[in-house]
PDB file of C-alpha atoms in Angstrom:
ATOM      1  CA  UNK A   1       5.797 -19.365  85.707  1.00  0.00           C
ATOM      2  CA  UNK A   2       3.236 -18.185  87.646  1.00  0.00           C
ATOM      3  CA  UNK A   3      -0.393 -19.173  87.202  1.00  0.00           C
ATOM      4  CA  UNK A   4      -1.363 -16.095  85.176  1.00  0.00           C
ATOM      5  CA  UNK A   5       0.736 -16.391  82.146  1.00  0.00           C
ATOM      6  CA  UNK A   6       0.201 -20.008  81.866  1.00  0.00           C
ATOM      7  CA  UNK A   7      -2.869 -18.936  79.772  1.00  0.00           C
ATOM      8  CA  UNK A   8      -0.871 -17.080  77.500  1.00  0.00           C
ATOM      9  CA  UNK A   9       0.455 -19.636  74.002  1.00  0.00           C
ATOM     10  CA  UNK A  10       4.127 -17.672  74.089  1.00  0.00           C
ATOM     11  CA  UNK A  11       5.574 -15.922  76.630  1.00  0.00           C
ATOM     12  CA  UNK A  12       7.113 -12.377  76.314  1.00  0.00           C
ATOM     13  CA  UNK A  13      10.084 -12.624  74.834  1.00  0.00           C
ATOM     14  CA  UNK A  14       8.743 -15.001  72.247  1.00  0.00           C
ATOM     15  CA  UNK A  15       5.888 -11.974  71.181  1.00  0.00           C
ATOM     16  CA  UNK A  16       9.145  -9.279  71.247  1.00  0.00           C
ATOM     17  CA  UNK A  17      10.730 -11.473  68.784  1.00  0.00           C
ATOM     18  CA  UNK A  18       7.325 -11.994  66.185  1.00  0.00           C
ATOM     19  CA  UNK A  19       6.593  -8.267  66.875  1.00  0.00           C
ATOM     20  CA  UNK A  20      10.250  -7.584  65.325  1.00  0.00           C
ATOM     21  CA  UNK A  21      10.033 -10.005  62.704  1.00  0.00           C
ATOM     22  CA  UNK A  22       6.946  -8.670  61.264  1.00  0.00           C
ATOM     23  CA  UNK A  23       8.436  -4.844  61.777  1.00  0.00           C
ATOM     24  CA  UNK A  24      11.533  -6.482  59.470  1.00  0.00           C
ATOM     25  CA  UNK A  25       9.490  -8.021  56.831  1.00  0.00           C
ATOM     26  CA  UNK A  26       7.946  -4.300  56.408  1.00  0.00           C
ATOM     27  CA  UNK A  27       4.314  -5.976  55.569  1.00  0.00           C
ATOM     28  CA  UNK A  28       2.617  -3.458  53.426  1.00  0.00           C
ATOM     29  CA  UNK A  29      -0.576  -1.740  54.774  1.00  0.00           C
ATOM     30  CA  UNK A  30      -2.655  -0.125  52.349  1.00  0.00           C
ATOM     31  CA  UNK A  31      -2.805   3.513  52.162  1.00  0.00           C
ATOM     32  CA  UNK A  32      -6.193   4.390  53.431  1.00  0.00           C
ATOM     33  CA  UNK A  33      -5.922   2.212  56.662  1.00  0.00           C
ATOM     34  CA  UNK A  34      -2.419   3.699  56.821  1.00  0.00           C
ATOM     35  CA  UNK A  35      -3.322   7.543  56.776  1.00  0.00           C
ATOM     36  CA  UNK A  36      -6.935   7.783  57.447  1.00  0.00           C
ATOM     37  CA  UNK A  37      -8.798  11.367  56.789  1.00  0.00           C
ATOM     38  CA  UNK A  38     -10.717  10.573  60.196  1.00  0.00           C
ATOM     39  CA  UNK A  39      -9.535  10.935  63.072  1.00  0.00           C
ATOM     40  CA  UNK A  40      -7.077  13.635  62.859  1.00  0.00           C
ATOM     41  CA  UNK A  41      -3.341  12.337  63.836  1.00  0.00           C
ATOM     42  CA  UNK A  42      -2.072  14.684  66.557  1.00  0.00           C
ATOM     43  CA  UNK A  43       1.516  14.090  64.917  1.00  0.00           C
ATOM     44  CA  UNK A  44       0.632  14.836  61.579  1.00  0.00           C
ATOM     45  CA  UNK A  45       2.312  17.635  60.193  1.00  0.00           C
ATOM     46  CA  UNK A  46      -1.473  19.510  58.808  1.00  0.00           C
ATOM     47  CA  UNK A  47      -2.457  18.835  62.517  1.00  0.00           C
ATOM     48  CA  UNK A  48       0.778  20.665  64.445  1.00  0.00           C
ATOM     49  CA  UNK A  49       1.040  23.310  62.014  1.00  0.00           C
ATOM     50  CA  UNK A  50      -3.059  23.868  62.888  1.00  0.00           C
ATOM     51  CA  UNK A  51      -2.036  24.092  66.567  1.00  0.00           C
ATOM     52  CA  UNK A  52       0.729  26.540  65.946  1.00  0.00           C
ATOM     53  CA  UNK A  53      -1.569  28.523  64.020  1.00  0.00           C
ATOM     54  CA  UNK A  54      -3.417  28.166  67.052  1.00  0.00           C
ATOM     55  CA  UNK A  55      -0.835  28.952  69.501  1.00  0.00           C
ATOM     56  CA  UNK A  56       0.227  31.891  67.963  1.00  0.00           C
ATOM     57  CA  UNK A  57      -3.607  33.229  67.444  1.00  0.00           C
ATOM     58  CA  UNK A  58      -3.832  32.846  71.155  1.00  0.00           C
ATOM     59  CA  UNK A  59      -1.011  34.748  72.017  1.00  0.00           C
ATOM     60  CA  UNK A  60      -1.875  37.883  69.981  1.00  0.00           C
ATOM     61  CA  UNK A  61      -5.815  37.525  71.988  1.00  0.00           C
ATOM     62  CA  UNK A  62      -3.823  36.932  75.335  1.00  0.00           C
ATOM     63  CA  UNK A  63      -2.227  40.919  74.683  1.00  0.00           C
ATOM     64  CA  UNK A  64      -5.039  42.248  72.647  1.00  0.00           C
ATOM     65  CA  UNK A  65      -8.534  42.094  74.344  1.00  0.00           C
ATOM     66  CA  UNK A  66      -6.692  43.886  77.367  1.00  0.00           C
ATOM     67  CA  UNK A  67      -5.184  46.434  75.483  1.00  0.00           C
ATOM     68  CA  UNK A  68      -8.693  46.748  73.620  1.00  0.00           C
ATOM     69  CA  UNK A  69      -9.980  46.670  76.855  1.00  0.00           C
ATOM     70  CA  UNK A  70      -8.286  49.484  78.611  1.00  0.00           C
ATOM     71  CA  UNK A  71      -6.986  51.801  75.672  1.00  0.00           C
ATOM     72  CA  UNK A  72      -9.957  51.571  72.690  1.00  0.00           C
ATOM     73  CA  UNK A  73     -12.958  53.611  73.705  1.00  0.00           C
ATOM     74  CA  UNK A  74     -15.520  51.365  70.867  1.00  0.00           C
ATOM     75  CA  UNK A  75     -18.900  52.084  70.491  1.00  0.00           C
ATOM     76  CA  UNK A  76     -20.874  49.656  68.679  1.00  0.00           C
ATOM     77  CA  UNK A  77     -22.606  50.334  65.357  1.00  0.00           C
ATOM     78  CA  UNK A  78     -23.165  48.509  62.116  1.00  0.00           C
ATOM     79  CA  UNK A  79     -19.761  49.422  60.267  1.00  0.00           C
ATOM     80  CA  UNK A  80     -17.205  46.895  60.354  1.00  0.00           C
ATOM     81  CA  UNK A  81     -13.880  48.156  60.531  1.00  0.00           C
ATOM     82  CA  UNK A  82     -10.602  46.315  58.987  1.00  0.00           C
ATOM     83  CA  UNK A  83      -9.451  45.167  62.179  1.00  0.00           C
ATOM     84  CA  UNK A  84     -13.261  44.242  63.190  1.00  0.00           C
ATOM     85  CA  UNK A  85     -13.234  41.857  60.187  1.00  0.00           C
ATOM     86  CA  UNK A  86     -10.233  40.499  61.654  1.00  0.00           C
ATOM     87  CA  UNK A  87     -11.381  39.991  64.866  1.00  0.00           C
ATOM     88  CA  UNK A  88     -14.355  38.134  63.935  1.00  0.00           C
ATOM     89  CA  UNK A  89     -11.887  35.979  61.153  1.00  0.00           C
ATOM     90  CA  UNK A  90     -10.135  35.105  64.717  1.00  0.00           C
ATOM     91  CA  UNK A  91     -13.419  34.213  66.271  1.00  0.00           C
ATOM     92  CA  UNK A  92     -14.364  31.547  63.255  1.00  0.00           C
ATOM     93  CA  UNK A  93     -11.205  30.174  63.463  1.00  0.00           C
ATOM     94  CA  UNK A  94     -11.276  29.082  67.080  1.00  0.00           C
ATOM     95  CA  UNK A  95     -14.704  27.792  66.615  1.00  0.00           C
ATOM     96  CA  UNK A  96     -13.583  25.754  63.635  1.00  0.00           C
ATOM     97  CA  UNK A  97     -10.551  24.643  65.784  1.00  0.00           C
ATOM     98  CA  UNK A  98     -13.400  23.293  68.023  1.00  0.00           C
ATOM     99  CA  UNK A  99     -14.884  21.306  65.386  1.00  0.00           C
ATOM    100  CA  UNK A 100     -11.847  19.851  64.959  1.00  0.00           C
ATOM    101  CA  UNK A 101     -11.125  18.863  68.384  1.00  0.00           C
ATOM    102  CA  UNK A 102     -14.027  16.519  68.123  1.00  0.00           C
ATOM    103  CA  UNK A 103     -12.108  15.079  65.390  1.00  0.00           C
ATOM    104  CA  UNK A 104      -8.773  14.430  66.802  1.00  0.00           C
ATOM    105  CA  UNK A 105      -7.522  11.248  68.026  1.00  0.00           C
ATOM    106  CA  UNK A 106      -5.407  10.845  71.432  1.00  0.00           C
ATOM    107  CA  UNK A 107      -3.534   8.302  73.184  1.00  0.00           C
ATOM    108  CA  UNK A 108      -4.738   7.151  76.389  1.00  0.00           C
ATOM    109  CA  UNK A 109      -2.593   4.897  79.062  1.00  0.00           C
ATOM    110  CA  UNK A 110      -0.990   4.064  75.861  1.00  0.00           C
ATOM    111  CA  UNK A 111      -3.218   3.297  73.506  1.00  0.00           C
ATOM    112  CA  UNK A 112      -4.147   5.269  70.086  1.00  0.00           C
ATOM    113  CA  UNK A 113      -7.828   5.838  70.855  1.00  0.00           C
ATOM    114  CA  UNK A 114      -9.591   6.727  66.952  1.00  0.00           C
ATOM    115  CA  UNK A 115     -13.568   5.808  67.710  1.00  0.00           C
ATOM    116  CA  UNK A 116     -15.059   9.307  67.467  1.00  0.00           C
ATOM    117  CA  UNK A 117     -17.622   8.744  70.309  1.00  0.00           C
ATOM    118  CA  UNK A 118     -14.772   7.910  72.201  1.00  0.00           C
ATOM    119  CA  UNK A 119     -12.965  11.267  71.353  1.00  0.00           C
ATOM    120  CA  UNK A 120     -15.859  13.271  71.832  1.00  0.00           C
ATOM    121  CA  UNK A 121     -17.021  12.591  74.858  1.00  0.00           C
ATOM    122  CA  UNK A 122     -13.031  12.622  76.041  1.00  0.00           C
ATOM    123  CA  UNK A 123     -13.250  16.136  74.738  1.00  0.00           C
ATOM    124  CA  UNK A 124     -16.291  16.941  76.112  1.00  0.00           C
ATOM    125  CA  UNK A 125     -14.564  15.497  79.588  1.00  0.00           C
ATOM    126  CA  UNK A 126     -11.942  17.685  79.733  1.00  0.00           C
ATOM    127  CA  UNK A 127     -11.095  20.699  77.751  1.00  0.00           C
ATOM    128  CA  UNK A 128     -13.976  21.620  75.761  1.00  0.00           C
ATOM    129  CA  UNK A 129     -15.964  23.834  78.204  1.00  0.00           C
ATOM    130  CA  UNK A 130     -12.912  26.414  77.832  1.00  0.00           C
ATOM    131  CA  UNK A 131     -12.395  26.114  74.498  1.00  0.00           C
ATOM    132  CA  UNK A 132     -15.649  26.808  73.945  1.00  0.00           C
ATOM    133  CA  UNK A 133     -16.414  29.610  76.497  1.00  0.00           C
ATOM    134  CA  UNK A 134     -12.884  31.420  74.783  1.00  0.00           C
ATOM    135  CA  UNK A 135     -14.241  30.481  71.376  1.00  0.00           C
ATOM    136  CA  UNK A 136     -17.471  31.964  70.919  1.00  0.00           C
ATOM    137  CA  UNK A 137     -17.609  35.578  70.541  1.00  0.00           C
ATOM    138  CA  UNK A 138     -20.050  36.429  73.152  1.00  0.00           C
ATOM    139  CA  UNK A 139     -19.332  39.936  73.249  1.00  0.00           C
ATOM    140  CA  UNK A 140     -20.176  39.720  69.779  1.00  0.00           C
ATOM    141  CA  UNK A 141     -23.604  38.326  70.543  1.00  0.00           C
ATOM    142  CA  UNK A 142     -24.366  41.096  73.109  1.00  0.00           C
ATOM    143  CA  UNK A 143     -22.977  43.792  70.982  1.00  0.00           C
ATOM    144  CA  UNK A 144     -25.670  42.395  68.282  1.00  0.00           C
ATOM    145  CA  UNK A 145     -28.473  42.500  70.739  1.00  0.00           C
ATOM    146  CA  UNK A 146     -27.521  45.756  72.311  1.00  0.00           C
ATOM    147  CA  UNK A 147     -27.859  47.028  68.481  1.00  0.00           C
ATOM    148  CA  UNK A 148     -30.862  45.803  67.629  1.00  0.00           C
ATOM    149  CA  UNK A 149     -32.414  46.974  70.663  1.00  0.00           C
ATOM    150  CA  UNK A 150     -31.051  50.000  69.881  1.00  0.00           C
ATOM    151  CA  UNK A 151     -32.692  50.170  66.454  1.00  0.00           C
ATOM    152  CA  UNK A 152     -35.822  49.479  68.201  1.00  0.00           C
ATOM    153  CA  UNK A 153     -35.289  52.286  69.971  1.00  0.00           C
ATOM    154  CA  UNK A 154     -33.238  51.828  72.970  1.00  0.00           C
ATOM    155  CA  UNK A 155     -29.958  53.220  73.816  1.00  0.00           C
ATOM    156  CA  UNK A 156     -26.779  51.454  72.678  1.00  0.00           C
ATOM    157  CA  UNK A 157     -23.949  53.609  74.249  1.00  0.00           C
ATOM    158  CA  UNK A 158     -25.256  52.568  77.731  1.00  0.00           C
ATOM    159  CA  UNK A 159     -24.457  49.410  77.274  1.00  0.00           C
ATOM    160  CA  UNK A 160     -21.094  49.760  76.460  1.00  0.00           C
ATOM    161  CA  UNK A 161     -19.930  48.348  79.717  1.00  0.00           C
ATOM    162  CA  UNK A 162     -21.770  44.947  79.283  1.00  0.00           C
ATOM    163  CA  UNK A 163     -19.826  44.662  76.271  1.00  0.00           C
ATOM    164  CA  UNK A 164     -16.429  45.435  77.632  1.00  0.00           C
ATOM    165  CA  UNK A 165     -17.410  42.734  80.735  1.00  0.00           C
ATOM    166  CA  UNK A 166     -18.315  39.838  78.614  1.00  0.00           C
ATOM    167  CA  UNK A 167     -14.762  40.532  76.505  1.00  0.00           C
ATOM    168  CA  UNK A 168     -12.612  40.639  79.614  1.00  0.00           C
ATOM    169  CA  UNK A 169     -14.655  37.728  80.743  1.00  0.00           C
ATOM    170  CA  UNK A 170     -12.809  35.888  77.352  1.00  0.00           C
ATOM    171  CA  UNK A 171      -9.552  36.430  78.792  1.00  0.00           C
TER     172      UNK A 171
END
């Protein structure tokens, strides 16, 4: 043995052997340290059908806004249609699935990391400026201020193309 496991009080195979005695003895851990509400699992089951959900909500945006795009001559006014209601049901959804992401445990090098400021500023490391730029409904937002500028007396229709820029922007 070399000088850097002498500090150690059993060596490795000693550990492998308590580590599969105490797996045997099936020691009973109570449920709420067990299955925590916070942080998410990524394995649970509620967690992967989310991302599904997810998954699937992205590939019907990844073929609609450019078919919306090129094909749907829109013109924006007060009266929600069916498939506006929808649209903005999609929008909430991916903000929500922000939220969540803040709430989400991962594994890093290894280890199952579950302290929230840890996971948050992971998040905010890595993939939450696109989830949020293709979560928030921005042509939304400008569609909203192009109509009430237009109640005020501007002109909405000539803004139409801002509109259809910040949506292609989403994809």
């Amino acid at each position: 043995p070399d000088a850097s496991t002498q500090d150690w009080p059993i060596d490795f195979e000693d550990f492998v052997r308590v580590v599969e005695t105490l797996r045997a003895s099936a020691i009973a851990i109570p449920n709420e340290i067990a299955n925590p509400r916070f942080p998410f699992d990524p394995e649970s089951r509620a967690k992967q059908s989310w991302d599904l959900l997810i998954m699937i909500l992205l590939l019907y945006t990844t073929f609609s806004v450019p078919y919306m795009l090129v094909f749907v001559n829109e013109s924006p006014d007060l009266n929600l249609s069916p498939f506006d209601i929808f649209e903005v049901t999609l929008d909430c959804i991916f903000c929500i699935d922000v939220v969540l992401s803040f709430f989400t445990a991962y594994t890093e090098q290894g280890v199952y990391i579950t302290d929230l400021s840890k996971i948050a500023a992971s998040y905010l490391r890595s993939w939450f400026p696109i989830d949020f730029m293709g979560s928030v409904p921005f042509d939304k937002i400008v569609a909203a201020i192009i109509l009430t500028n237009a109640e005020r007396g501007g002109s909405a229709s000539s803004n139409l193309g801002a509109i259809r820029f910040v949506r292609a922007l989403k994809v």
